[in-house]
Short mmCIF file of C-alpha atoms in Angstrom, two decimals:
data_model
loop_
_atom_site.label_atom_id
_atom_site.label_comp_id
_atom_site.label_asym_id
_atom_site.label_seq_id
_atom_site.Cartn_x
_atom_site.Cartn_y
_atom_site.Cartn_z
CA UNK L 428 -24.28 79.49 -0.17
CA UNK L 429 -26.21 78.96 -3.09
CA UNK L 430 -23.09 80.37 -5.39
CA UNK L 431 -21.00 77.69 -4.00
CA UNK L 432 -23.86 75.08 -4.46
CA UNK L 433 -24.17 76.09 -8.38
CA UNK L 434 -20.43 75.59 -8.41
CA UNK L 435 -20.66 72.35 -7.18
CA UNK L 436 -23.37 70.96 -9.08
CA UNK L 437 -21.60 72.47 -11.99
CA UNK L 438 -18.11 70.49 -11.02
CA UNK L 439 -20.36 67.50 -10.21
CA UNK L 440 -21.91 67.85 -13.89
CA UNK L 441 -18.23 67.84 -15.67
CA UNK L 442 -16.87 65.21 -13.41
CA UNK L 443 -19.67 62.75 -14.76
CA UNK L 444 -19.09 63.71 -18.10
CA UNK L 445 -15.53 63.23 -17.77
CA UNK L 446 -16.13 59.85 -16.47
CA UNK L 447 -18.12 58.48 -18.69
CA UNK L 448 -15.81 59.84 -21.56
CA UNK L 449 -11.57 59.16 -20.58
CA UNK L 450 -10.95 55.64 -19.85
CA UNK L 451 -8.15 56.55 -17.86
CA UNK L 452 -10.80 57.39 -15.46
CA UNK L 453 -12.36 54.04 -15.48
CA UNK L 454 -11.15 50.93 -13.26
CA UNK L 455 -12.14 48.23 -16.47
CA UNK L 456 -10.32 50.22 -19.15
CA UNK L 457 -7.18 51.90 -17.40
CA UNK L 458 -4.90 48.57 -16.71
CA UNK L 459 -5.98 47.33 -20.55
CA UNK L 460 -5.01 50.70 -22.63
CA UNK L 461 -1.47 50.91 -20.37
CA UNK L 462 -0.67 47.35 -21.89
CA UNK L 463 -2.20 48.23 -25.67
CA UNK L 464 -0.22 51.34 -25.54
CA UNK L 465 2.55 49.18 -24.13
CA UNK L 466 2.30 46.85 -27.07
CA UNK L 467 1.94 49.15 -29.90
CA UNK L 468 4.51 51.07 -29.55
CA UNK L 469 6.62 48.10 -30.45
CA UNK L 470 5.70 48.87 -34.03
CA UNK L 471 8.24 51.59 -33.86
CA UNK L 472 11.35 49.72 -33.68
CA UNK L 473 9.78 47.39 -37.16
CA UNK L 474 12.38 48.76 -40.22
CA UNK L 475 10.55 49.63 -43.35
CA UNK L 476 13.67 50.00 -45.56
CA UNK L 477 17.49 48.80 -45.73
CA UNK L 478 19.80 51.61 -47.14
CA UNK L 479 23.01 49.86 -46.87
CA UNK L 480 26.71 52.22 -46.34
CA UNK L 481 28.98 49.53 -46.32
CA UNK L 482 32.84 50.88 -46.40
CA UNK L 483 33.59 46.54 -47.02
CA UNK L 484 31.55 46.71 -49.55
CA UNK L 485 31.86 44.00 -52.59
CA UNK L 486 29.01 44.17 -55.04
CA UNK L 487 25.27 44.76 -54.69
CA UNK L 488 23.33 45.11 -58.65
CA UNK L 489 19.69 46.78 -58.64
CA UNK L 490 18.09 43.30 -58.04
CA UNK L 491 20.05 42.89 -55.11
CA UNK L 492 18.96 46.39 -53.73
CA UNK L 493 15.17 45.37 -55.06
CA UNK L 494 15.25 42.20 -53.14
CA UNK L 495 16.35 43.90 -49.79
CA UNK L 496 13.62 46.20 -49.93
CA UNK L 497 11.16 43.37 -51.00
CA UNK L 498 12.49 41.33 -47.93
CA UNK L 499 12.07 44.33 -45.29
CA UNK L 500 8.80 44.95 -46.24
CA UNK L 501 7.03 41.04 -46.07
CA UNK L 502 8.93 41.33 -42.23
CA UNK L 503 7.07 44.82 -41.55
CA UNK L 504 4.12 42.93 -42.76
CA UNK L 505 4.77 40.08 -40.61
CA UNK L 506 5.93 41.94 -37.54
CA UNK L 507 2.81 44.26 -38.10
CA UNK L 508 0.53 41.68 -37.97
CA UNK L 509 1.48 40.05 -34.92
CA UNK L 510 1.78 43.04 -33.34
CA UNK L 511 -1.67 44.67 -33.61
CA UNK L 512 -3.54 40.81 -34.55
CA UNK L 513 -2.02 38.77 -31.60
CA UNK L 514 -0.90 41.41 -28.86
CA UNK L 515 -3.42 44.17 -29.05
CA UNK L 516 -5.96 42.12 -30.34
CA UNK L 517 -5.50 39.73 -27.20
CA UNK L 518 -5.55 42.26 -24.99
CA UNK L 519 -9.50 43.83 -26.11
CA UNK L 520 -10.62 40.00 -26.46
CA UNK L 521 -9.97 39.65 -22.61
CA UNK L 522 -10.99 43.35 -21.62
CA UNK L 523 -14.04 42.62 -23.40
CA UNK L 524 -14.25 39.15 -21.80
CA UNK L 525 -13.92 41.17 -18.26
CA UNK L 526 -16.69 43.87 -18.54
CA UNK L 527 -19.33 41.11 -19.87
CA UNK L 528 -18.39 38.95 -17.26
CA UNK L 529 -18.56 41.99 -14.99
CA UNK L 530 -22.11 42.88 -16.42
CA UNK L 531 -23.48 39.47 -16.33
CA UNK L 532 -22.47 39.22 -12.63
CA UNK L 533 -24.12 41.95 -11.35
CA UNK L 534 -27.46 41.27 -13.71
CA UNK L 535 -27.62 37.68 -11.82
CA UNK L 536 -27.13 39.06 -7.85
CA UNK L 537 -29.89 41.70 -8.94
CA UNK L 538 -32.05 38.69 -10.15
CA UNK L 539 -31.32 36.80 -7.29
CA UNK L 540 -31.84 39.60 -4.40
CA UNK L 541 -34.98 40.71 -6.23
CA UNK L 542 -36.31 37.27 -6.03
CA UNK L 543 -35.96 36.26 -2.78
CA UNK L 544 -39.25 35.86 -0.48
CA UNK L 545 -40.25 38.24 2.12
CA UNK L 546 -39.32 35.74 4.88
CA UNK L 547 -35.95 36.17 3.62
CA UNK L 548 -35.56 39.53 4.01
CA UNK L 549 -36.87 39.34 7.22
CA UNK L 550 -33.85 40.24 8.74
CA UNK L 551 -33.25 43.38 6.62
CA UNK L 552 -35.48 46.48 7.28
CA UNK L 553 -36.73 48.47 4.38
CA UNK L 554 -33.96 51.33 3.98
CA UNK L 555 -31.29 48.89 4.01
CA UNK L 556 -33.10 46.66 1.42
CA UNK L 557 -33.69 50.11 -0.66
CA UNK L 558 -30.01 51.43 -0.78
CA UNK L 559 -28.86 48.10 -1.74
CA UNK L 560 -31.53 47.76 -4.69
CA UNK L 561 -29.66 51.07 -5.59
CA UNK L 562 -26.23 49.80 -5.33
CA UNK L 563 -26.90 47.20 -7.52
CA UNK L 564 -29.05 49.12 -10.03
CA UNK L 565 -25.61 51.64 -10.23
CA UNK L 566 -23.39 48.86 -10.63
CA UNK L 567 -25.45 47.35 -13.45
CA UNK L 568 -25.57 50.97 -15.33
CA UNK L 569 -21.75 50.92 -14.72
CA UNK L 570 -21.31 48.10 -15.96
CA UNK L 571 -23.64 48.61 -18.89
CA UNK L 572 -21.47 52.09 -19.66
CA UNK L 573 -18.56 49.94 -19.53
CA UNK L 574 -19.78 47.72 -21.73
CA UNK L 575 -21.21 50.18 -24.01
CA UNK L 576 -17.96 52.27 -24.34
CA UNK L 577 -15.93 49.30 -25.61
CA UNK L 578 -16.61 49.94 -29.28
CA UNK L 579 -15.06 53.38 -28.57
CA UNK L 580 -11.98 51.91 -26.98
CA UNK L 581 -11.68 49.93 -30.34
CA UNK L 582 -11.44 52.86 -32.44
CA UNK L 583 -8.89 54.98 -29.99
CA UNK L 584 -6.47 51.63 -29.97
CA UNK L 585 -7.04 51.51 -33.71
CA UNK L 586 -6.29 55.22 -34.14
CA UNK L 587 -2.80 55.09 -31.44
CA UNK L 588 -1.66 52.45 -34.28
CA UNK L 589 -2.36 54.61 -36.80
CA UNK L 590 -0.31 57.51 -34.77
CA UNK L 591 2.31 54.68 -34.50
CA UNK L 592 2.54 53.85 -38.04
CA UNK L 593 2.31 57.67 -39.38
CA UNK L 594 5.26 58.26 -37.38
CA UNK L 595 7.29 54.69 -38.53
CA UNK L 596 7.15 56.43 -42.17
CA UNK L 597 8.72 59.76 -40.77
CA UNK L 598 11.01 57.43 -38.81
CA UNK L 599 12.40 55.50 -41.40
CA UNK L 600 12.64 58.41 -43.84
CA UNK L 601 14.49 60.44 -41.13
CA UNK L 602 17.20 57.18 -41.23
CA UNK L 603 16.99 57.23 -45.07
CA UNK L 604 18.14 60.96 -44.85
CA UNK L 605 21.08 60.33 -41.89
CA UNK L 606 22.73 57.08 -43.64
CA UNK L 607 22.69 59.23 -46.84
CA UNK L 608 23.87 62.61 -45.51
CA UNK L 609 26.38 60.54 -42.66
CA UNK L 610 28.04 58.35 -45.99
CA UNK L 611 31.76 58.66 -46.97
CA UNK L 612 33.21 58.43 -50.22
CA UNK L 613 34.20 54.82 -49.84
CA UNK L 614 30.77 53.85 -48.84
CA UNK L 615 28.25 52.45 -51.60
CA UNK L 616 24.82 51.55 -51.79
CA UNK L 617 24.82 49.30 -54.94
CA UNK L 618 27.38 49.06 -57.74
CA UNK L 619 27.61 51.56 -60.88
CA UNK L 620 29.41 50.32 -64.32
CA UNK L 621 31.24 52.44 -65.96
CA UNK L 622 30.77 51.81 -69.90
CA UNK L 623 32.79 53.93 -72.41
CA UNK L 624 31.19 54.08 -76.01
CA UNK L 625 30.95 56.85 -78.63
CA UNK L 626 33.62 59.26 -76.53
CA UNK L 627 31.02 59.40 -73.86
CA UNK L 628 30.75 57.97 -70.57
CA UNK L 629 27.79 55.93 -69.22
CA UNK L 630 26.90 54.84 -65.70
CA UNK L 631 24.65 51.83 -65.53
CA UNK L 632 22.21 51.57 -63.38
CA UNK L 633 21.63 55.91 -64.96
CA UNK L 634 20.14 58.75 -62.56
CA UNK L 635 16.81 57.81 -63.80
CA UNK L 636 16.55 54.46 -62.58
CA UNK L 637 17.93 55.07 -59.16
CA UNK L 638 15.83 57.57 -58.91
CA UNK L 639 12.74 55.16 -60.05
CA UNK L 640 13.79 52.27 -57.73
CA UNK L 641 14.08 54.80 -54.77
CA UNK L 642 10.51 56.20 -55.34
CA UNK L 643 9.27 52.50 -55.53
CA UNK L 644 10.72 52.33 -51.59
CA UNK L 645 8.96 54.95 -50.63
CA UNK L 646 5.75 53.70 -52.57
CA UNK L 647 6.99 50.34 -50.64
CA UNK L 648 7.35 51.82 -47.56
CA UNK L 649 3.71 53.29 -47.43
CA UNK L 650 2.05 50.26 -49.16
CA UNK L 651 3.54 47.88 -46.14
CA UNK L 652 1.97 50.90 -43.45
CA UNK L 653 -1.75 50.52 -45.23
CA UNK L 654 -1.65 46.80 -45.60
CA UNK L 655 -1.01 47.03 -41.80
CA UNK L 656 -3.98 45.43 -40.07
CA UNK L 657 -6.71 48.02 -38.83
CA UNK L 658 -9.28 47.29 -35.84
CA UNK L 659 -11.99 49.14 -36.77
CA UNK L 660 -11.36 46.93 -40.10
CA UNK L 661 -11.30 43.73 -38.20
CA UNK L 662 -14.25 44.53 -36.18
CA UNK L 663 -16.38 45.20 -38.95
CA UNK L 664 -15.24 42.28 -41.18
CA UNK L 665 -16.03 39.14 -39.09
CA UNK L 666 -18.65 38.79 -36.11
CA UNK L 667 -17.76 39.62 -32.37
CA UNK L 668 -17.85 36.08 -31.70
CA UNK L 669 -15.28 34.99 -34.03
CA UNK L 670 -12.77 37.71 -32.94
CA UNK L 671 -13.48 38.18 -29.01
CA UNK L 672 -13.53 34.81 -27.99
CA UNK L 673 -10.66 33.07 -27.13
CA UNK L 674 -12.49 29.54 -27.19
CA UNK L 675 -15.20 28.96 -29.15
CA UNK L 676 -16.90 26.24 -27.54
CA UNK L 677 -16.96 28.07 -24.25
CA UNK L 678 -20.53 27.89 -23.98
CA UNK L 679 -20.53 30.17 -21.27
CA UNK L 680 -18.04 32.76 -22.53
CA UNK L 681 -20.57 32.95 -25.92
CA UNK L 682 -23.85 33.71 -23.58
CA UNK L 683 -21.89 37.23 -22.38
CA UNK L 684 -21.38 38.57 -26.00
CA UNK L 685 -24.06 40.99 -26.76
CA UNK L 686 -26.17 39.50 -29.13
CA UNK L 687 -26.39 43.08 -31.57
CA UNK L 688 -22.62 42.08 -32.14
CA UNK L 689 -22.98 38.82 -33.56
CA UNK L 690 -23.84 39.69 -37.19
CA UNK L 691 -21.96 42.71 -38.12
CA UNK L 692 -20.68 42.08 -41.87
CA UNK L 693 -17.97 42.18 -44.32
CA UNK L 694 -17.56 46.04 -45.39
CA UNK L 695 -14.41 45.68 -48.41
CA UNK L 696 -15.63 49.09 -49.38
CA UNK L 697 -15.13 50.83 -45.71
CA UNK L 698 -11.75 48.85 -46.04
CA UNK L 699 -10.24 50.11 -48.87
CA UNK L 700 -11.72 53.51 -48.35
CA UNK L 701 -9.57 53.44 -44.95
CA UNK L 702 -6.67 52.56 -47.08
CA UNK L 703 -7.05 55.08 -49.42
CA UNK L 704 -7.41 58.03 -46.86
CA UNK L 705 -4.42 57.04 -44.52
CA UNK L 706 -2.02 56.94 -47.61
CA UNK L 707 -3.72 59.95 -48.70
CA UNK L 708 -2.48 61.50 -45.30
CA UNK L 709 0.53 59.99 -45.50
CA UNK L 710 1.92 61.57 -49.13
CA UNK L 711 0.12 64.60 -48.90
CA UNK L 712 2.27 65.34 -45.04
CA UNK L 713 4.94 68.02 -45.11
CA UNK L 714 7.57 65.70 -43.61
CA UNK L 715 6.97 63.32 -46.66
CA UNK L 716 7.69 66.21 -49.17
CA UNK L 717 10.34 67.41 -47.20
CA UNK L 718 12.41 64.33 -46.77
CA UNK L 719 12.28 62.86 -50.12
CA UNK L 720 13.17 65.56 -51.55
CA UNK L 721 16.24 65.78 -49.74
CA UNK L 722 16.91 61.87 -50.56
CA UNK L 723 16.18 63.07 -54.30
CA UNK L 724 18.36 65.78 -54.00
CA UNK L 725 21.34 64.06 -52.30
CA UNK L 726 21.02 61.05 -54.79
CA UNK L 727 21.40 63.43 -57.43
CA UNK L 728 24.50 64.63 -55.85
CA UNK L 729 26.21 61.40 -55.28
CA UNK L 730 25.46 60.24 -59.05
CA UNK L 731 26.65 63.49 -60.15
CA UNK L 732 30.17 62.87 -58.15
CA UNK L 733 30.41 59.70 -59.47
CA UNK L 734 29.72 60.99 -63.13
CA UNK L 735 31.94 63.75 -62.86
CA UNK L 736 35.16 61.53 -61.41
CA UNK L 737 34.39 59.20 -64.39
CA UNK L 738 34.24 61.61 -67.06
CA UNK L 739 37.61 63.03 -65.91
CA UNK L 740 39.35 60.01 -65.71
CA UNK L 741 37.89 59.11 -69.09
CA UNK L 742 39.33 62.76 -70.51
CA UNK L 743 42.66 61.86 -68.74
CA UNK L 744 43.41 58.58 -70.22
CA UNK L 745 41.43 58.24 -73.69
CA UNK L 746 43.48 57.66 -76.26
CA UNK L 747 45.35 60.31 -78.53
CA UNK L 748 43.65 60.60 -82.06
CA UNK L 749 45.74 60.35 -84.65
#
């Protein structure tokens, strides 16, 4: 008996903790992170980059391939902020706007049970009047946990679009790699001209340029994922007022903020050190090294194909010396 009481008390002990921790477990978060999660995952079908195989292919110069990239990253930009700024962002102003409400509710029928008269209890004996002073002292620490935890739920929806834009990179350079390893010899990605001066062949843009211009995508591609806006970053910028209500004049909307929220500052430094770490992460990954260096390695091929087929046709039809 008592071994299977310990066990219990034990299971009772986890069970709390596990409550108080998942918000899967809790009624005011569960409905609210199956939408976020719903809504972030969006930001996996944004394009970061534009590698064009085109077998009707008429003319594209390095400008032309610059201002593609340029244009696919301001609509990742775009796309990224009204993903996480409008949708997810939306969706913790009104589950924030639910657990005050909630905790403000209960606070008032508390005040207003505790308050009434004896002659208005009359009716109620003493046991039932003390289990429902404890009912509504549990649902006011409930809905003071709730309340507290919300900061937390900030930073896990800030750190599932974090997961979501770690694995957009990988994404896109995955796509880099098929469209380069997938393209046939008629296929072209900008145009090469072929100049002829001192007996030797040059291509124009050279290796080292394409090379250059590719790196800048990538540099491109991770600059648009850090410029991404981040929660935690939004929530320590501008006061919970500003950013949780959805009308500002609500009088009674502003009266269920909790007041330690109101003056939180503007932290650039925490900003740019968040920046800095995530593209840290980012080029210091094994799938980073892994796939451009196979983008490297097959641009270096291509170039080398086209070089070669030049030079021979060069050595075929040059004319004789006399």
């Amino acid at each position: 008996m008592w071994r299977n009481f310990n066990r219990f008390k034990k299971f009772q002990d986890v069970r709390k903790s596990l409550s108080e921790k998942l918000f899967l477990t809790k009624p005011a978060f569960v409905d609210k992170m199956i939408q976020s999660n719903s809504q972030i995952n969006k930001i996996l079908k944004v394009n970061l980059q534009r590698i064009v195989g085109d077998s009707a292919w008429t003319s594209c110069t390095m400008k032309d391939f610059e201002d593609c990239q340029r244009r696919e990253f301001e609509a990742a930009k775009a796309e990224f902020k009204k993903i996480i700024e409008n949708d997810v962002l939306d969706t913790l102003r009104e589950l924030y706007r639910n657990i005050s409400t909630r905790l403000k509710d209960v606070r008032e029928i508390d005040e207003t049970e505790n308050s009434k008269t004896l002659q208005e209890l009359r009716n109620k004996s003493m046991y039932n009047l003390k289990i429902e002073s404890q009912m509504r002292s549990k649902l006011i620490t409930l809905a003071s946990l709730d309340e507290k935890a919300f900061d937390k739920f900030v930073t896990m929806t800030d750190m599932m679009c974090v997961e979501m834009l770690y694995r957009l990179n990988r994404q896109n350079l995955q796509e880099m790699k098929r469209v380069l390893q997938g393209r046939k010899n008629n296929q072209a990605y900008f145009t090469l001209r072929l100049a002829f001066g001192d007996a030797i062949v040059t291509l124009t843009p050279n290796k080292d340029t394409i090379f250059q211009k590719f790196q800048e995508v990538f540099k491109g591609m991770i600059d648009t994922i850090i410029e991404a806006p981040r929660l935690i970053s939004i929530f320590a910028k501008k006061n919970y007022e500003q950013i949780l209500l959805a009308d500002n004049t609500n009088q009674n909307d502003k009266n269920n903020l909790d007041p330690d929220r109101l003056n939180l500052k503007t932290n650039d430094a925490m900003d740019d050190e968040i920046k800095r770490s995530f593209k840290f992460i980012i080029e210091k990954s094994k799938y980073y090294a892994k796939y451009t260096q196979f983008i490297f390695n097959k641009l270096e091929e291509d170039f080398k194909y086209v070089f070669d087929d030049s030079a021979a046709s060069f050595e075929e039809f040059k004319p004789m010396q006399m």
